[in-house]
mmCIF file of C-alpha atoms and ligand atoms in Angstrom:
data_model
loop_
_atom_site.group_PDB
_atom_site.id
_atom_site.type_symbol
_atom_site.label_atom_id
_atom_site.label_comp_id
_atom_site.label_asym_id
_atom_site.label_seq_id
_atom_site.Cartn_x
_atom_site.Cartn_y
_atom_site.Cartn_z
ATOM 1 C CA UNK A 365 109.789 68.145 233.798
ATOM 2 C CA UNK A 366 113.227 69.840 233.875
ATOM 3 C CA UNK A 367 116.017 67.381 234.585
ATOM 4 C CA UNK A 368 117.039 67.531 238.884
ATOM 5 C CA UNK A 369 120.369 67.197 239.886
ATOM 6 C CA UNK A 370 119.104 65.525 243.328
ATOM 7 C CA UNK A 371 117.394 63.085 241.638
ATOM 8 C CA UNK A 372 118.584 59.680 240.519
ATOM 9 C CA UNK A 373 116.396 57.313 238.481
ATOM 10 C CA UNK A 374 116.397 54.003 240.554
ATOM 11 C CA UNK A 375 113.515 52.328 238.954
ATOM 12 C CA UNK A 376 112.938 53.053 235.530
ATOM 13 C CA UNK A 377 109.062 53.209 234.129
ATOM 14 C CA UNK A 378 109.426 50.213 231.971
ATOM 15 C CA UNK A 379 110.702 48.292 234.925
ATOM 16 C CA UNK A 380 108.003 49.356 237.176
ATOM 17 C CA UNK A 381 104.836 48.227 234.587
ATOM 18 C CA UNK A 382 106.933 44.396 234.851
ATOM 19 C CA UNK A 383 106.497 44.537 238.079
ATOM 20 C CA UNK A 384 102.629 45.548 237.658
ATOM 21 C CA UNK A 385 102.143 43.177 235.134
ATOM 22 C CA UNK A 386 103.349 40.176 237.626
ATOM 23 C CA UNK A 387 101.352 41.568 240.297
ATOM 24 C CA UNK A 388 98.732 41.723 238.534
ATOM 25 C CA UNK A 389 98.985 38.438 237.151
ATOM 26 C CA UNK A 390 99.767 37.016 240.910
ATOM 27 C CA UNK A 391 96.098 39.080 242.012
ATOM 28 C CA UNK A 392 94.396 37.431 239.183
ATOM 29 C CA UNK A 393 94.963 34.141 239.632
ATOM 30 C CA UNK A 394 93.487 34.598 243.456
ATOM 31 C CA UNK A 395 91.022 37.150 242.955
ATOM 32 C CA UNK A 396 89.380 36.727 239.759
ATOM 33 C CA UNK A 397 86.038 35.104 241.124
ATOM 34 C CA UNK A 398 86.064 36.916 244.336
ATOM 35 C CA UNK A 399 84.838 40.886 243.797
ATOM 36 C CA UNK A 400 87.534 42.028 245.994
ATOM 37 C CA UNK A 401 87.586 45.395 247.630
ATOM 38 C CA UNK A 402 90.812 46.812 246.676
ATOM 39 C CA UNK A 403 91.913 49.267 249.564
ATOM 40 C CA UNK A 404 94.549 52.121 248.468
ATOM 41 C CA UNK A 405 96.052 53.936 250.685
ATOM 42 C CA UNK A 406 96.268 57.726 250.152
ATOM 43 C CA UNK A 407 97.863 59.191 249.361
ATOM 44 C CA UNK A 408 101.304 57.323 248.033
ATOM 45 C CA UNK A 409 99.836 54.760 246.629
ATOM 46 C CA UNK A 410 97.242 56.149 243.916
ATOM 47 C CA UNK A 411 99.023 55.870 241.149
ATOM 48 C CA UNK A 412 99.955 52.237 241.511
ATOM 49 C CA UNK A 413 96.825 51.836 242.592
ATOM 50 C CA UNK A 414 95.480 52.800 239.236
ATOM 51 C CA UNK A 415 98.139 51.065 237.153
ATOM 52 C CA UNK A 416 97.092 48.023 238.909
ATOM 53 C CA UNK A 417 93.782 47.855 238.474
ATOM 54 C CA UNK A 418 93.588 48.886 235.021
ATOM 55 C CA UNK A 419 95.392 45.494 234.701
ATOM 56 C CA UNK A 420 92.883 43.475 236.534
ATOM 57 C CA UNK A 421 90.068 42.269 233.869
ATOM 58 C CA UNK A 422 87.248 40.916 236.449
ATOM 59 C CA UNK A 423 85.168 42.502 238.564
ATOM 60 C CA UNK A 424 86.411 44.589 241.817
ATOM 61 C CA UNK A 425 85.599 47.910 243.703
ATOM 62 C CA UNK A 426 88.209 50.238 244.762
ATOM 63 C CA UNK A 427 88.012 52.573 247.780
ATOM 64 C CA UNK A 428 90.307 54.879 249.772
ATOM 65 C CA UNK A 429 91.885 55.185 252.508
ATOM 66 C CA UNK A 430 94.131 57.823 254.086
ATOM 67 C CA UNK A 431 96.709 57.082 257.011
ATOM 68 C CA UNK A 432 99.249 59.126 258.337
ATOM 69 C CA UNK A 433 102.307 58.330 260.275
ATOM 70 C CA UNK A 434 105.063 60.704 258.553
ATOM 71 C CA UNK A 435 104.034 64.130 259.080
ATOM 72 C CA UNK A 436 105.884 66.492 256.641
ATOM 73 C CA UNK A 437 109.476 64.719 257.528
ATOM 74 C CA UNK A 438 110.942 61.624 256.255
ATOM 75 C CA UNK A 439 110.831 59.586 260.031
ATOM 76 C CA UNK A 440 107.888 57.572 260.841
ATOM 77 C CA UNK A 441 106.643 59.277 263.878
ATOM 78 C CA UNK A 442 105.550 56.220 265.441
ATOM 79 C CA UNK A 443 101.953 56.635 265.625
ATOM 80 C CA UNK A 444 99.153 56.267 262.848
ATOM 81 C CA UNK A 445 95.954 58.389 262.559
ATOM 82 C CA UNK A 446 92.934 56.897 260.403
ATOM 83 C CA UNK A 447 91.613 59.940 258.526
ATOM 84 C CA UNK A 448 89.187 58.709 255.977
ATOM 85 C CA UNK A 449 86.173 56.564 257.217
ATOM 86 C CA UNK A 450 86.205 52.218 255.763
ATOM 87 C CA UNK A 451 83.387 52.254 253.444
ATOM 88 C CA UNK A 452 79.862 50.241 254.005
ATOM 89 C CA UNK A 453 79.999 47.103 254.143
ATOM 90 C CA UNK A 454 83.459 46.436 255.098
ATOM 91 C CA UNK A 455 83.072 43.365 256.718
ATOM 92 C CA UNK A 456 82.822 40.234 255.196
ATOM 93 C CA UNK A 457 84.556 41.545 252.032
ATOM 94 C CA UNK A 458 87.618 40.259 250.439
ATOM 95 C CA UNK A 459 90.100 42.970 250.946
ATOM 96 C CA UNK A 460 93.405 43.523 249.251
ATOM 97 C CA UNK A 461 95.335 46.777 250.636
ATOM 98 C CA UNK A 462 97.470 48.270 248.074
ATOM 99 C CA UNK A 463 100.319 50.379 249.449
ATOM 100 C CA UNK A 464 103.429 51.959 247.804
ATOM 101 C CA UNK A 465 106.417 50.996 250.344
ATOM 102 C CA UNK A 466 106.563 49.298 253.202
ATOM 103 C CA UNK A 467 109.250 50.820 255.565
ATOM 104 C CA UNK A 468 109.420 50.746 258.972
ATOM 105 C CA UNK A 469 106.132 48.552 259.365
ATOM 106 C CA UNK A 470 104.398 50.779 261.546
ATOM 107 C CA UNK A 471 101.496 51.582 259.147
ATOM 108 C CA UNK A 472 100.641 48.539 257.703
ATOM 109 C CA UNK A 473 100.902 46.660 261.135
ATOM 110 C CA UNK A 474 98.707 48.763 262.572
ATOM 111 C CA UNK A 475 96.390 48.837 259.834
ATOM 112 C CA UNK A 476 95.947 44.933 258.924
ATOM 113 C CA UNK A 477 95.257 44.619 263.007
ATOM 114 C CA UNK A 478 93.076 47.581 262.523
ATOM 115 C CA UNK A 479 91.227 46.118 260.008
ATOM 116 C CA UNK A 480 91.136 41.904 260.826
ATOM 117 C CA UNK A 481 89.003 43.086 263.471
ATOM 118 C CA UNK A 482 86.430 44.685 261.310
ATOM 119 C CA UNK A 483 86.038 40.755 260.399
ATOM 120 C CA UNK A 484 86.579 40.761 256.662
ATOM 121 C CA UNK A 485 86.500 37.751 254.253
ATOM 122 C CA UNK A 486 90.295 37.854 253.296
ATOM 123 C CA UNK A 487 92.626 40.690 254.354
ATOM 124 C CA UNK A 488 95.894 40.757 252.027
ATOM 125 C CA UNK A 489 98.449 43.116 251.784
ATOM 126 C CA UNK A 490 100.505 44.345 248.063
ATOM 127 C CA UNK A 491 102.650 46.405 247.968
ATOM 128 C CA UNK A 492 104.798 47.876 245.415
ATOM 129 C CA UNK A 493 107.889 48.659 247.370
ATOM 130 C CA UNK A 494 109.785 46.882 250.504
ATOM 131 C CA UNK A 495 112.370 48.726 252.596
ATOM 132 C CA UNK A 496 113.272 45.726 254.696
ATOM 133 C CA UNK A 497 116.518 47.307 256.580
ATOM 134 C CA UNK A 498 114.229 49.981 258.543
ATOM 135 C CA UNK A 499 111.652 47.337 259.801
ATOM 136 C CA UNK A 500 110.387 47.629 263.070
ATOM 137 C CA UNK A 501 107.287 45.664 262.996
ATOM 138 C CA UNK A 502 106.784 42.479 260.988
ATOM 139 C CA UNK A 503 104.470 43.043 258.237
ATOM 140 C CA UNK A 504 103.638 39.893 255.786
ATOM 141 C CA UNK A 505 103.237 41.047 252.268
ATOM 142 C CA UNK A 506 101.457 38.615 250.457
ATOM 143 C CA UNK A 507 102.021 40.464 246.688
ATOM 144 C CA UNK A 508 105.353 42.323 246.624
ATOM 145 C CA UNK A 509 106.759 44.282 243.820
ATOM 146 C CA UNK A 510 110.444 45.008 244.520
ATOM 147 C CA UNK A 511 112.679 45.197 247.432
ATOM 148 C CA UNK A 512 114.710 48.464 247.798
ATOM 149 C CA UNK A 513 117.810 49.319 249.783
ATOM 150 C CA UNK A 514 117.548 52.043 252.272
ATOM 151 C CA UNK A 515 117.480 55.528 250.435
ATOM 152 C CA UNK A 516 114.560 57.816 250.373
ATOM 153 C CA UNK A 517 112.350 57.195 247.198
ATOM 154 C CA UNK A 518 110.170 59.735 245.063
ATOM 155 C CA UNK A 519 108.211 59.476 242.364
ATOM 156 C CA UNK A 520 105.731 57.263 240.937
ATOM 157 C CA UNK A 521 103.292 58.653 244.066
ATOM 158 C CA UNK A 522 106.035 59.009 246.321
ATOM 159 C CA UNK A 523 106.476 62.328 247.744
ATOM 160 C CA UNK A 524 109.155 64.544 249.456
ATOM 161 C CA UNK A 525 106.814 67.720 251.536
ATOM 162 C CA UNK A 526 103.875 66.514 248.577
ATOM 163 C CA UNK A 527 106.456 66.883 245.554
ATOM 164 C CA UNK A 528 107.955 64.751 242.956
ATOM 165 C CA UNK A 529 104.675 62.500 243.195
ATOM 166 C CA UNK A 530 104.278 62.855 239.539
ATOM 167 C CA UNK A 531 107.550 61.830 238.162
ATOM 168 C CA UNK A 532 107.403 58.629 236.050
ATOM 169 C CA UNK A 533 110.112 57.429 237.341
ATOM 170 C CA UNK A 534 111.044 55.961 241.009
ATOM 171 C CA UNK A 535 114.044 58.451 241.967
ATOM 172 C CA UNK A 536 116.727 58.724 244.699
ATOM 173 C CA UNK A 537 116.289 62.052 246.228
ATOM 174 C CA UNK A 538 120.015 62.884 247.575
HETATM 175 P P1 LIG B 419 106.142 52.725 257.598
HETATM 176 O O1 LIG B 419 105.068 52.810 258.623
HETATM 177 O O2 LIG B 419 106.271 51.344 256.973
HETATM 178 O O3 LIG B 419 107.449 53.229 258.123
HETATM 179 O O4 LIG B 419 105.767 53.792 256.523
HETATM 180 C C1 LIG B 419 105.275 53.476 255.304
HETATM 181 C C2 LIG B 419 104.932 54.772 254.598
HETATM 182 O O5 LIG B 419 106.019 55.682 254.695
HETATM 183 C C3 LIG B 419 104.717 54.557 253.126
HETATM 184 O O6 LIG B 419 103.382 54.356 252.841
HETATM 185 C C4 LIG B 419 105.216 55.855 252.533
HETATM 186 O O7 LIG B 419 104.157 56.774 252.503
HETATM 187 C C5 LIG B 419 106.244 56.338 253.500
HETATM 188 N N1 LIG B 419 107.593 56.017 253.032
HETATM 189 C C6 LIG B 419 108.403 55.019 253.435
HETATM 190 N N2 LIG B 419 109.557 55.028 252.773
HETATM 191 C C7 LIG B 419 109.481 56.066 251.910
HETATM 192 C C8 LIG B 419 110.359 56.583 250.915
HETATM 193 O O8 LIG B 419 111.482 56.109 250.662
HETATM 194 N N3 LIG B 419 109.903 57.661 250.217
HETATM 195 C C9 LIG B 419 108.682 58.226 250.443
HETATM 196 N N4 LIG B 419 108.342 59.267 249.692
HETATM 197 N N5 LIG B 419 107.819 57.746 251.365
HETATM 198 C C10 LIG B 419 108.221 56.679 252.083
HETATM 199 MG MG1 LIG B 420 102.041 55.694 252.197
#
């Protein structure tokens, strides 16, 4: 892709597999005997999603789900709309939730009380990414990656209006 002049490399490839690797170690350790269901959430997160797993030598099933709170801006609106269906068998699963950046909260809190109700196993929450200055809702992340200051990532899966998601590279957009 053609060099940007609004983009700024913040987290370089090689940086971002470390951070797989020790998540993926971390996952391991707890998950090895357990056949999680690994939970990513569309659409941000499926390339970490698949970096992840591909690092994960035991047995697991993945599965998708799609949330919303953003619209086409870069504000959480505030509210969250469920608009993929949680596959058979949910409950009584061991479920890990993979997600790209946590921000304001608002998904993810939403979500885990969303989904301890559909009485699973475990419910656990990775995530590659934590904005902690823009919380709003307290949101425990059992497996994190990296914590980021407050600037508006792309890349990686991240998008800005559904571009840049396929840059290598986690960027600044300025
Ligand atoms: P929250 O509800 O925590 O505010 O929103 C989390 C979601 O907002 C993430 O899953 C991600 O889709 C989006 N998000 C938060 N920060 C960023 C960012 O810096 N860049 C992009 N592209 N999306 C973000
Ligand atoms: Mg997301």
């Amino acid at each position: 892709m053609e060099p940007r002049s609004n983009l700024r490399v913040l987290i370089p490839r090689q940086d971002i597999a470390a951070a797989v690797d020790t998540l993926a170690a971390a996952i391991t350790r707890d998950y090895h005997d357990k056949n999680p269901l690994v939970l990513c959430l569309l659409k941000g997160s499926f390339i970490f999603t698949s970096d992840l797993v591909r690092r994960l030598y035991f047995p697991l099933e993945v599965d998708f789900l799609r949330l919303s709170s953003y619209g086409s801006g870069k504000e959480s609106s505030g509210s969250v709309d469920i608009t993929l269906h949680l596959p058979e068998g949910f409950g009584g699963r061991h479920v890990l939730i993979v997600e790209d950046i946590i921000d304001s909260g608002i998904t993810l809190s939403f979500l885990l009380d969303y989904l301890a109700d559909k009485e699973p196993a475990s419910l656990r929450l990775c995530a590659l990414l934590d904005k902690p200055a823009r919380r709003q809702r307290e949101v425990h992340v059992d497996y994190l990656g990296l914590t980021v200051s407050d600037e508006f990532l792309v890349g990686y899966g991240l998008d800005c209006d559904e571009k840049y998601r396929n840059l290598p590279d986690i960027c600044i957009l300025e």
